[in-house]
XYZ file of C-alpha atoms in Angstrom:
698
model
C 43.874 -14.913 -3.899
C 42.096 -12.659 -6.401
C 38.976 -14.800 -6.053
C 38.972 -14.236 -2.291
C 39.245 -10.490 -2.751
C 36.394 -10.619 -5.271
C 34.235 -12.528 -2.821
C 35.065 -10.108 -0.008
C 34.236 -7.098 -2.186
C 30.928 -8.624 -3.276
C 30.000 -9.340 0.330
C 30.873 -5.779 1.361
C 28.807 -4.328 -1.491
C 25.854 -6.558 -0.628
C 26.072 -5.522 3.026
C 26.212 -1.858 2.003
C 23.202 -2.342 -0.277
C 21.310 -4.154 2.465
C 21.999 -1.350 4.949
C 20.778 1.291 2.500
C 17.596 -0.672 1.915
C 17.033 -1.462 5.589
C 17.764 2.061 6.846
C 14.663 3.248 8.765
C 12.606 0.716 6.822
C 9.931 0.594 9.543
C 9.387 4.359 9.453
C 10.297 5.339 5.885
C 7.674 5.394 4.604
C 5.586 5.574 7.771
C 2.472 3.865 6.477
C 1.057 1.857 3.588
C 0.118 3.079 0.119
C -3.188 2.159 -1.539
C -1.402 -0.495 -3.617
C 0.114 -2.016 -0.479
C -3.263 -1.919 1.266
C -4.686 -3.841 -1.682
C -1.945 -6.457 -1.295
C -2.612 -6.810 2.435
C -6.362 -6.997 1.845
C -5.836 -9.786 -0.687
C -3.535 -11.575 1.769
C -6.322 -11.477 4.368
C -8.761 -12.864 1.811
C -6.331 -15.676 0.982
C -5.923 -16.501 4.675
C -9.714 -16.844 4.809
C -9.521 -19.489 2.081
C -10.318 -17.363 -0.969
C -7.474 -18.384 -3.295
C -7.667 -17.472 -6.988
C -5.257 -16.750 -9.803
C -6.408 -13.121 -10.097
C -8.294 -10.735 -7.862
C -10.391 -7.915 -9.271
C -8.650 -4.700 -8.194
C -9.808 -2.151 -10.792
C -8.763 -1.082 -13.384
C -7.286 -4.552 -13.901
C -6.677 -7.643 -11.837
C -3.870 -8.461 -9.428
C -1.976 -11.739 -9.449
C -2.221 -13.779 -6.253
C 1.403 -15.005 -6.154
C 2.794 -12.172 -4.040
C -0.263 -11.845 -1.729
C 0.073 -15.583 -1.009
C 3.657 -15.002 0.151
C 2.516 -12.073 2.300
C -0.285 -14.193 3.775
C 2.269 -16.853 4.705
C 4.510 -14.190 6.253
C 1.620 -12.855 8.333
C 0.740 -16.345 9.538
C 4.309 -17.107 10.600
C 5.568 -13.748 11.893
C 2.578 -11.450 12.343
C 1.919 -7.857 11.345
C 3.896 -4.623 11.436
C 5.517 -2.218 9.010
C 8.914 -3.899 9.292
C 7.508 -7.426 9.122
C 5.491 -6.663 5.986
C 8.584 -5.155 4.329
C 10.901 -7.983 5.317
C 9.997 -10.084 2.264
C 10.634 -7.223 -0.228
C 13.860 -6.428 1.634
C 15.134 -9.991 1.279
C 13.991 -10.071 -2.347
C 16.004 -6.913 -2.975
C 19.112 -8.486 -1.434
C 18.700 -11.583 -3.604
C 18.152 -9.349 -6.635
C 21.496 -7.630 -6.041
C 23.249 -10.975 -5.618
C 21.666 -12.507 -8.732
C 22.424 -9.369 -10.744
C 26.096 -9.876 -9.947
C 25.973 -13.615 -10.699
C 24.190 -13.227 -14.048
C 26.309 -10.240 -15.136
C 29.552 -12.015 -14.227
C 28.610 -15.110 -16.201
C 27.495 -13.115 -19.240
C 30.110 -10.345 -19.329
C 32.792 -10.959 -16.732
C 33.477 -9.718 -13.236
C 34.219 -6.119 -14.267
C 30.737 -5.552 -15.670
C 29.267 -7.447 -12.705
C 30.972 -5.209 -10.126
C 29.916 -2.041 -11.941
C 26.312 -3.277 -12.251
C 26.217 -4.137 -8.550
C 27.734 -0.779 -7.574
C 25.226 1.127 -9.710
C 22.271 -0.889 -8.399
C 23.446 -0.488 -4.811
C 22.493 3.206 -4.764
C 19.666 3.074 -7.321
C 16.633 5.104 -6.263
C 13.981 2.648 -7.497
C 15.616 -0.562 -6.190
C 15.767 1.001 -2.718
C 12.134 2.143 -2.828
C 11.079 -1.263 -4.222
C 12.744 -2.906 -1.212
C 10.294 -0.957 0.981
C 7.222 -1.673 -1.159
C 4.735 -4.396 -0.198
C 3.586 -4.950 -3.774
C 4.271 -7.499 -6.481
C 6.756 -5.132 -8.141
C 9.157 -5.937 -5.279
C 9.631 -9.418 -6.783
C 9.462 -8.632 -10.516
C 13.191 -8.036 -10.979
C 14.094 -11.120 -8.943
C 11.772 -13.349 -10.971
C 13.275 -12.078 -14.222
C 16.788 -12.792 -12.947
C 15.776 -16.298 -11.874
C 14.571 -16.939 -15.431
C 17.841 -15.558 -16.820
C 19.961 -17.619 -14.428
C 18.031 -20.767 -15.356
C 18.429 -19.937 -19.056
C 22.201 -19.522 -18.704
C 22.424 -22.956 -17.117
C 20.094 -24.594 -19.636
C 21.693 -23.088 -22.759
C 25.288 -23.419 -21.490
C 25.573 -19.687 -22.030
C 28.292 -17.486 -20.602
C 30.470 -15.001 -22.387
C 30.147 -17.527 -25.188
C 27.561 -20.198 -25.868
C 28.968 -23.721 -25.778
C 27.704 -26.596 -27.942
C 27.290 -28.991 -25.012
C 24.506 -31.548 -24.830
C 21.527 -30.196 -22.872
C 20.082 -31.985 -19.857
C 16.456 -32.113 -18.792
C 16.848 -30.730 -15.263
C 17.878 -27.143 -16.116
C 15.145 -26.887 -18.751
C 12.564 -28.050 -16.209
C 13.766 -25.360 -13.799
C 13.586 -22.832 -16.633
C 9.974 -23.809 -17.377
C 8.971 -23.477 -13.723
C 10.721 -20.093 -13.507
C 8.933 -18.786 -16.614
C 5.537 -19.883 -15.290
C 6.236 -18.448 -11.830
C 7.257 -15.106 -13.343
C 3.922 -14.902 -15.168
C 1.973 -15.755 -11.998
C 3.899 -13.102 -10.039
C 3.208 -10.044 -12.253
C 1.926 -9.337 -15.720
C 5.377 -8.085 -16.774
C 6.637 -11.608 -16.046
C 4.973 -12.711 -19.280
C 7.879 -10.985 -21.008
C 10.259 -13.561 -19.517
C 8.578 -16.451 -21.329
C 8.313 -14.420 -24.518
C 11.981 -13.491 -24.135
C 13.087 -17.135 -23.943
C 10.985 -17.974 -27.005
C 12.494 -15.071 -28.968
C 15.991 -16.048 -27.795
C 15.533 -19.581 -29.152
C 14.485 -18.071 -32.494
C 17.512 -15.781 -32.270
C 19.854 -18.745 -31.758
C 18.313 -20.416 -34.779
C 18.439 -17.373 -37.050
C 22.022 -16.425 -36.142
C 23.199 -20.040 -36.563
C 24.855 -20.217 -33.158
C 27.108 -23.159 -32.409
C 24.783 -25.195 -30.198
C 23.822 -28.828 -29.767
C 21.084 -29.992 -32.124
C 19.230 -31.335 -29.057
C 18.865 -27.792 -27.747
C 15.833 -27.209 -29.984
C 13.979 -30.220 -28.600
C 14.773 -29.295 -25.006
C 13.773 -25.685 -25.611
C 10.449 -26.866 -27.005
C 10.024 -29.071 -23.934
C 10.686 -26.115 -21.592
C 8.277 -23.817 -23.437
C 5.577 -26.497 -23.565
C 5.983 -27.330 -19.866
C 5.817 -23.624 -18.981
C 2.633 -23.341 -21.032
C 1.109 -26.326 -19.222
C 2.055 -24.922 -15.813
C 0.534 -21.589 -16.820
C -2.755 -23.111 -18.044
C -4.706 -21.956 -14.941
C -3.320 -18.474 -15.613
C -4.482 -18.382 -19.225
C -7.827 -20.033 -18.440
C -8.456 -17.358 -15.798
C -7.584 -14.669 -18.336
C -10.077 -16.117 -20.820
C -12.843 -16.610 -18.234
C -12.581 -13.157 -16.649
C -10.417 -10.921 -18.836
C -11.132 -7.746 -16.862
C -10.005 -9.432 -13.620
C -6.625 -10.445 -15.027
C -3.308 -8.655 -14.718
C -2.739 -8.426 -18.486
C -6.018 -6.510 -18.816
C -4.040 -3.416 -17.834
C -2.711 -3.403 -21.400
C -6.294 -2.725 -22.505
C -7.455 -0.579 -19.580
C -4.506 1.812 -19.849
C -3.769 1.542 -23.555
C -2.774 4.669 -25.501
C -5.726 6.543 -26.942
C -3.980 7.213 -30.264
C -0.746 6.784 -32.200
C 0.352 10.206 -30.963
C -0.306 9.119 -27.370
C 1.743 5.963 -27.968
C 4.663 7.992 -29.300
C 4.404 10.303 -26.278
C 4.353 7.290 -23.946
C 7.488 5.874 -25.582
C 9.197 9.242 -25.203
C 8.166 9.504 -21.540
C 9.599 6.057 -20.818
C 12.934 6.950 -22.414
C 13.119 10.356 -20.697
C 12.186 8.731 -17.383
C 15.586 7.069 -17.318
C 17.663 10.227 -17.182
C 15.747 13.511 -17.644
C 15.211 15.577 -14.504
C 11.522 15.810 -13.506
C 10.617 13.211 -16.170
C 10.629 10.214 -13.814
C 7.654 8.476 -12.248
C 5.355 11.134 -10.750
C 3.653 8.737 -8.331
C 4.932 9.511 -4.786
C 4.306 5.879 -3.820
C 6.855 4.734 -6.430
C 9.413 7.507 -6.473
C 10.465 10.904 -5.279
C 8.133 12.445 -7.891
C 9.932 13.252 -11.123
C 13.314 11.847 -10.107
C 14.838 9.882 -13.025
C 15.699 6.211 -12.693
C 19.413 6.913 -13.206
C 21.299 10.191 -13.108
C 24.583 12.068 -13.474
C 27.030 10.128 -15.693
C 25.042 6.868 -15.723
C 22.873 7.812 -18.758
C 26.090 8.196 -20.795
C 27.231 4.743 -19.718
C 23.773 3.353 -20.540
C 23.867 4.802 -24.054
C 27.305 3.310 -24.641
C 26.083 0.013 -23.183
C 23.141 -0.138 -25.578
C 25.449 0.789 -28.441
C 27.927 -1.921 -27.449
C 25.184 -4.547 -27.105
C 23.800 -3.660 -30.540
C 27.299 -3.736 -32.026
C 27.901 -7.213 -30.614
C 24.326 -8.414 -31.051
C 25.368 -11.590 -32.880
C 27.108 -12.802 -29.733
C 24.563 -14.806 -27.748
C 25.212 -13.103 -24.402
C 24.588 -9.638 -25.836
C 21.657 -10.923 -27.877
C 19.967 -12.290 -24.750
C 20.538 -9.006 -22.902
C 19.077 -6.945 -25.756
C 16.025 -9.181 -26.157
C 15.097 -9.003 -22.474
C 15.876 -5.277 -22.274
C 13.626 -4.375 -25.209
C 10.812 -6.649 -24.039
C 11.093 -5.225 -20.518
C 10.567 -1.706 -21.842
C 7.433 -2.569 -23.810
C 4.886 -2.627 -20.926
C 5.753 0.875 -19.751
C 6.001 2.197 -23.299
C 2.499 0.888 -23.971
C 0.841 2.141 -20.778
C -0.667 5.586 -21.163
C 0.307 6.906 -17.725
C 4.048 6.280 -17.805
C 6.685 6.291 -16.775
C 5.633 3.759 -14.166
C 8.548 2.271 -12.257
C 6.406 -0.756 -11.334
C 6.178 -1.649 -15.020
C 9.932 -1.076 -15.348
C 10.796 -3.308 -12.366
C 11.313 -6.237 -14.731
C 14.006 -4.386 -16.666
C 15.805 -2.516 -13.877
C 18.655 -5.072 -13.295
C 19.300 -5.127 -17.044
C 19.704 -1.346 -16.997
C 22.522 -1.672 -14.481
C 24.124 -4.478 -16.505
C 24.037 -2.230 -19.572
C 25.690 0.511 -17.518
C 28.494 -1.952 -16.754
C 28.756 -2.897 -20.427
C 28.741 0.810 -21.280
C 31.727 1.545 -19.062
C 33.868 -0.966 -20.953
C 32.466 0.201 -24.274
C 33.388 3.788 -23.383
C 36.931 2.704 -22.521
C 37.178 0.869 -25.851
C 35.799 3.891 -27.697
C 38.312 6.274 -26.131
C 41.210 3.869 -26.729
C 40.386 3.642 -30.420
C 39.764 7.358 -30.858
C 42.393 9.863 -31.845
C 43.293 12.082 -28.933
C 44.243 15.765 -29.291
C 47.911 16.490 -29.974
C 48.098 18.362 -26.691
C 47.324 15.081 -24.896
C 49.550 12.835 -27.004
C 52.032 12.679 -24.146
C 49.604 10.333 -22.388
C 50.460 7.579 -24.866
C 54.148 7.921 -24.038
C 53.775 7.127 -20.348
C 55.378 4.015 -18.891
C 54.641 1.715 -15.976
C 51.258 2.004 -14.309
C 50.412 5.042 -16.413
C 51.104 3.277 -19.707
C 48.332 3.793 -22.235
C 45.392 3.015 -21.911
C 45.719 3.083 -18.089
C 44.855 6.831 -17.927
C 41.557 6.093 -19.666
C 40.762 3.319 -17.219
C 41.646 5.541 -14.260
C 39.492 8.352 -15.632
C 36.471 6.126 -16.118
C 36.997 4.558 -12.679
C 37.137 8.043 -11.163
C 33.912 8.964 -12.958
C 32.268 5.828 -11.584
C 33.329 6.626 -8.025
C 32.184 10.237 -8.349
C 28.883 9.035 -9.769
C 28.475 6.582 -6.892
C 29.186 9.320 -4.354
C 26.741 11.657 -6.082
C 24.071 8.938 -6.028
C 24.609 8.418 -2.306
C 24.127 12.164 -1.773
C 21.041 12.050 -3.990
C 19.642 9.263 -1.846
C 20.378 11.165 1.336
C 18.804 14.402 0.164
C 15.879 13.166 -1.905
C 14.885 9.878 -0.297
C 16.059 9.771 3.299
C 15.533 13.482 4.025
C 12.983 15.105 1.725
C 10.734 12.250 0.597
C 9.054 11.767 3.969
C 8.395 15.516 4.265
C 6.467 15.767 1.002
C 2.725 16.177 1.458
C 1.949 14.089 -1.624
C 4.051 11.242 -0.246
C 2.379 11.514 3.170
C -1.043 11.358 1.535
C -0.021 8.428 -0.694
C 1.212 6.359 2.271
C -1.441 7.462 4.792
C 1.285 8.577 7.170
C -1.335 10.129 9.445
C -2.269 6.598 10.498
C 1.397 5.658 10.474
C 2.138 8.412 12.993
C -0.531 7.039 15.316
C 0.740 3.469 14.870
C 4.267 4.636 15.701
C 2.946 6.436 18.792
C 0.933 3.398 19.924
C 3.959 1.162 19.438
C 6.091 3.268 21.747
C 3.460 4.556 24.189
C 1.050 1.662 24.705
C 1.272 1.951 28.485
C -0.564 4.792 30.166
C -4.104 6.182 30.052
C -6.525 4.493 27.632
C -6.513 5.700 24.036
C -9.492 6.787 21.965
C -8.909 7.572 18.284
C -10.998 9.901 16.135
C -10.936 8.759 12.509
C -13.211 9.836 9.681
C -13.838 6.895 7.318
C -11.766 7.252 4.166
C -12.588 5.870 0.723
C -11.754 2.208 0.431
C -12.709 -1.153 1.825
C -10.343 -1.339 4.813
C -11.161 0.320 8.125
C -8.607 2.544 9.831
C -8.474 0.187 12.796
C -7.501 -2.700 10.516
C -4.808 -0.597 8.894
C -3.460 0.233 12.335
C -3.361 -3.466 13.208
C -1.348 -4.157 10.055
C 1.097 -1.385 10.945
C 1.586 -2.454 14.572
C 4.234 -5.031 15.499
C 2.841 -5.537 18.994
C -0.427 -7.385 19.363
C -3.305 -6.474 21.642
C -2.457 -2.797 22.033
C -5.770 -1.492 23.430
C -7.341 1.456 21.684
C -10.841 2.565 20.798
C -11.760 4.139 17.488
C -14.772 6.197 16.429
C -15.952 8.582 13.753
C -15.973 11.775 15.792
C -18.224 13.579 13.334
C -21.037 11.650 15.038
C -19.681 9.608 17.974
C -17.192 10.263 20.764
C -15.863 7.575 23.101
C -15.022 8.500 26.688
C -13.183 5.537 28.158
C -13.828 4.069 31.609
C -16.582 6.468 32.579
C -14.671 9.561 31.472
C -11.507 8.878 33.489
C -8.263 10.349 32.085
C -7.607 9.146 28.549
C -5.616 10.077 25.473
C -7.585 11.354 22.491
C -5.815 11.035 19.136
C -6.933 12.532 15.829
C -5.826 10.768 12.657
C -5.748 14.204 11.061
C -5.314 17.349 13.144
C -7.783 19.130 10.860
C -10.486 16.600 11.759
C -11.097 18.534 14.952
C -12.666 21.245 12.806
C -15.260 18.723 11.599
C -16.378 17.659 15.076
C -19.972 18.832 15.743
C -20.467 21.439 18.439
C -22.054 19.090 21.049
C -19.022 16.782 20.930
C -16.584 19.672 20.665
C -17.783 20.859 24.081
C -16.340 17.673 25.556
C -13.144 17.832 23.525
C -12.512 21.357 24.817
C -11.804 19.743 28.188
C -8.646 18.246 26.663
C -5.077 19.483 26.937
C -2.356 18.853 24.319
C -0.131 15.828 24.857
C 3.440 16.870 25.527
C 6.749 15.302 24.515
C 5.322 13.042 21.801
C 6.318 12.244 18.242
C 2.843 13.170 17.030
C 2.380 16.280 14.872
C 0.798 19.264 16.585
C -2.924 18.950 17.122
C -3.090 15.150 16.849
C -2.631 14.178 20.510
C -4.669 15.295 23.538
C -5.321 14.144 27.081
C -8.774 14.565 28.556
C -10.296 14.011 32.001
C -14.092 14.118 31.713
C -15.020 11.906 34.657
C -16.585 14.600 36.827
C -18.244 16.363 33.896
C -19.729 13.076 32.704
C -20.967 12.206 36.191
C -22.662 15.605 36.438
C -24.236 15.172 33.007
C -25.465 11.686 33.902
C -27.278 13.091 36.908
C -28.967 15.798 34.829
C -29.974 13.488 31.992
C -32.491 11.651 34.189
C -34.525 14.858 34.407
C -33.755 16.650 31.131
C -35.758 14.399 28.826
C -38.345 11.747 29.606
C -38.777 8.500 27.707
C -41.915 6.326 27.499
C -42.550 2.678 26.862
C -44.683 1.817 23.821
C -48.393 2.030 24.656
C -51.744 1.267 23.134
C -54.053 4.102 22.094
C -55.859 5.557 25.092
C -53.634 3.956 27.718
C -51.495 6.185 29.968
C -47.821 6.864 29.353
C -45.419 4.724 31.353
C -42.116 6.428 32.104
C -38.851 4.611 31.479
C -36.398 4.655 34.331
C -32.938 5.878 33.356
C -30.368 4.546 32.832
C -32.114 1.902 30.708
C -30.420 -1.297 29.548
C -31.367 -2.435 26.040
C -29.555 -5.739 26.266
C -26.892 -7.193 28.491
C -24.231 -4.951 26.993
C -25.608 -1.505 26.060
C -27.279 0.958 28.401
C -28.944 4.268 27.530
C -27.834 6.859 30.090
C -30.119 9.538 28.690
C -30.927 12.031 25.948
C -30.443 15.768 25.919
C -33.501 17.892 25.074
C -34.091 17.983 21.326
C -34.734 21.734 21.221
C -36.202 24.547 23.299
C -38.331 25.942 20.472
C -42.064 25.117 20.615
C -42.650 24.763 16.869
C -40.718 23.577 13.835
C -40.940 24.024 10.101
C -40.255 21.528 7.322
C -36.563 21.627 6.497
C -35.506 22.275 10.088
C -32.828 19.989 11.513
C -33.271 18.251 14.863
C -30.128 17.550 16.874
C -30.402 14.308 18.848
C -27.687 13.809 21.491
C -27.731 10.486 23.311
C -25.394 8.941 25.894
C -24.683 5.206 25.963
C -22.726 3.080 28.416
C -21.060 -0.166 27.444
C -21.598 -3.005 29.923
C -20.185 -5.936 27.973
C -19.222 -7.241 24.532
C -21.332 -5.756 21.756
C -22.280 -7.294 18.404
C -20.152 -5.872 15.568
C -23.191 -4.603 13.638
C -25.192 -2.984 16.422
C -26.756 0.410 15.731
C -29.021 3.084 17.181
C -32.048 4.483 15.370
C -34.105 7.642 15.865
C -37.317 7.891 13.813
C -39.924 10.535 13.130
C -43.565 9.311 13.089
C -47.077 10.580 13.294
C -47.908 7.283 15.041
C -45.257 4.763 16.160
C -46.910 1.952 14.225
C -46.638 3.820 10.894
C -43.590 3.994 8.656
C -41.239 6.817 9.653
C -41.096 10.045 7.674
C -37.364 10.181 8.265
C -34.798 8.403 10.389
C -31.152 8.342 11.385
C -29.297 5.073 11.930
C -25.792 4.261 13.030
C -23.276 3.607 15.757
C -20.009 4.789 14.259
C -17.622 3.108 16.648
C -15.750 -0.174 16.389
C -17.701 -2.158 18.920
C -15.214 -5.004 19.392
C -12.719 -2.560 20.935
C -15.123 -1.095 23.486
C -14.696 -2.071 27.124
C -17.124 -2.060 30.066
C -17.786 1.446 31.479
C -16.881 3.121 28.175
C -19.362 5.863 27.308
C -20.338 6.715 23.740
C -21.805 10.157 23.108
C -23.748 10.104 19.854
C -24.930 13.086 17.839
C -27.456 12.639 15.043
C -29.101 15.155 12.762
C -32.652 14.461 11.588
C -34.046 16.635 8.803
C -37.771 17.377 8.899
C -39.119 16.527 5.412
C -40.942 19.105 3.312
C -43.954 16.780 3.117
C -44.884 17.204 6.795
C -48.300 18.704 7.620
C -49.425 21.020 10.400
C -49.665 18.545 13.244
C -47.763 16.985 16.097
C -45.179 14.282 15.428
C -43.172 12.135 17.784
C -39.694 10.619 17.934
C -38.859 7.015 18.763
C -35.495 5.581 19.685
C -34.153 2.061 19.775
C -31.341 -0.333 19.044
C -30.993 -2.677 16.085
C -28.613 -5.407 15.066
C -27.526 -5.956 11.482
C -30.087 -3.873 9.605
C -32.390 -1.139 10.985
C -35.503 -3.310 10.603
C -34.059 -5.902 13.009
C -34.882 -3.999 16.195
C -33.929 -5.344 19.604
C -36.865 -5.950 21.956
C -37.596 -3.624 24.880
C -37.802 -5.343 28.258
C -39.358 -3.683 31.299
C -37.213 -4.885 34.219
C -39.771 -3.767 36.817
C -42.736 -5.562 35.259
C -40.586 -8.381 33.858
C -42.275 -8.202 30.462
C -41.515 -7.326 26.863
C -42.702 -3.867 25.829
C -42.133 -3.619 22.074
C -38.972 -2.615 20.293
C -38.598 1.139 20.754
C -38.821 3.934 23.305
C -40.779 7.129 22.714
C -39.152 10.495 23.385
C -41.562 12.627 25.382
C -40.838 15.943 23.660
C -43.353 16.364 20.790
C -42.381 17.814 17.419
C -45.045 20.359 16.450
C -44.965 21.353 12.787
C -46.210 24.750 11.647
C -45.982 25.282 7.887
C -47.225 28.877 7.960
C -44.666 31.620 7.284
């Protein structure tokens, strides 16, 4: 009967832990951090066939184990914030279950229940369950190694001298190798097993003499399985995960001592926790309230009983798990402590029983001596047990409140967290997910540092496929969908509107704010520019004239507007460059051109404007670009492009001219110009009729 109640309680605790980890998992955090973007980028590379042990992700390498799992998830299920976090969520659930299993076998069900209860509301385990990085699996891999070791060594609360069998040691070897492939901290698992075997030998534990041969077999097999890992480390050390121990090593002995102190304080001291908003509510300690006291007693109890194999194993793995973060110069880093986090909660469970033992053996004040005279359910030491149980429940309640206030309420409101997770894009993804139907959507996004475009990040965040949207860098290009018909204009950052150049801002001023949306103020607008664009198109045919290329002495031949460069891109026209008759070196020419999309465009198409003295000569200056994602454009979309061409200081007093054209790939690969009336090729550029007269005199 008691076993059934134990099982029911474990199930209830696991369900509660799962609910805490799954609560708003698709929107908290609303976006991906740089580390998660790196993981997703590597997963894409793996899907393209680029599989390696390590990927170079400065300052050190990243193991491919976890990105391979993410790549498989993407192939089977697809993209989306929830989908990408499903694997870490399941890993977190398995971590809780294995923590209970390992703790119960090593120390009994009491320690196991306390460890599970403490982990249930732990701040880092809950954040790790929402993190698409390798640290989401580190704790699970360590527990798998421990569980395999318990089976192989016949270890429970006592180690039994039973004959070993090959199967469990083979599983142990595979687990050790897999832990190393998953994350650099996983190396500590293999080292831990090696040290534990030495510990068994040095403490003369009662074990089978065949254990030493089987342990050697497991360690050798793990080494063989990890050969590609070590070969990769030797071939490209700077690309490997362990290189972080060199890249972020302490600069001095003093720095090492400070790093050790920061790691220790990060467990319990307020504002001493991980400062990275992608790992933690900045500064929040790993454990809090009464848990640090239990942890101290747990460490004391484990040291006191260190000659017992179960406590020896716990101490070895705990100390080794602390070493990476103690060594790294920028600690505490909860990613580096992921390996050790389940052991912390086991030590808390051990500490509770050690505290009870300590109080039972201590002399109590005379004023409380009546407690030892109680009978029945209050017979000594029952009051001590009840007191500690009450402290545990109060601590659990306080941790739940801490989660509510710091994680579920305040974390998402922090600006540093929003910046770390790119929640500006997350807000747009959330809006697209729930408002895909309606007027077309054009997104203004300034390219951010990194190798992944905003549109790709949006695709990774979206659960629904084929949500149509256009995206452009509105500091130079503005997309008006379907000939300027009503559309929604979204800014990734509301402040980006301040960076829009004046010619494009004139069009954006036609917009009205979107109402009743989840978007922050200033990010969503609706614009109807159809009539204004039609009027502008009519004027552009007369505002600026374009010529076909010509030979010297031959007359100018006017280009009829609109002019189609290929089957997919049409020049509607160009606004006058300037109304001033003369220019000086250093002046800036504003070139505003209007382009209509008539079909699919190459991904690397661009527009050039060049300054020449003669079209056949090399340009004195040029502007190149087409800062829109061409694959998302649809027929009748209009792109308004603004370019700024600086007149070099080397120009002389003479007349210069501007040429315009389209290129594919690189600016030197210009598309040919075809005269549809004469049915002949006419070069690879058009000449803008307005001359640029330079006057260098003051």
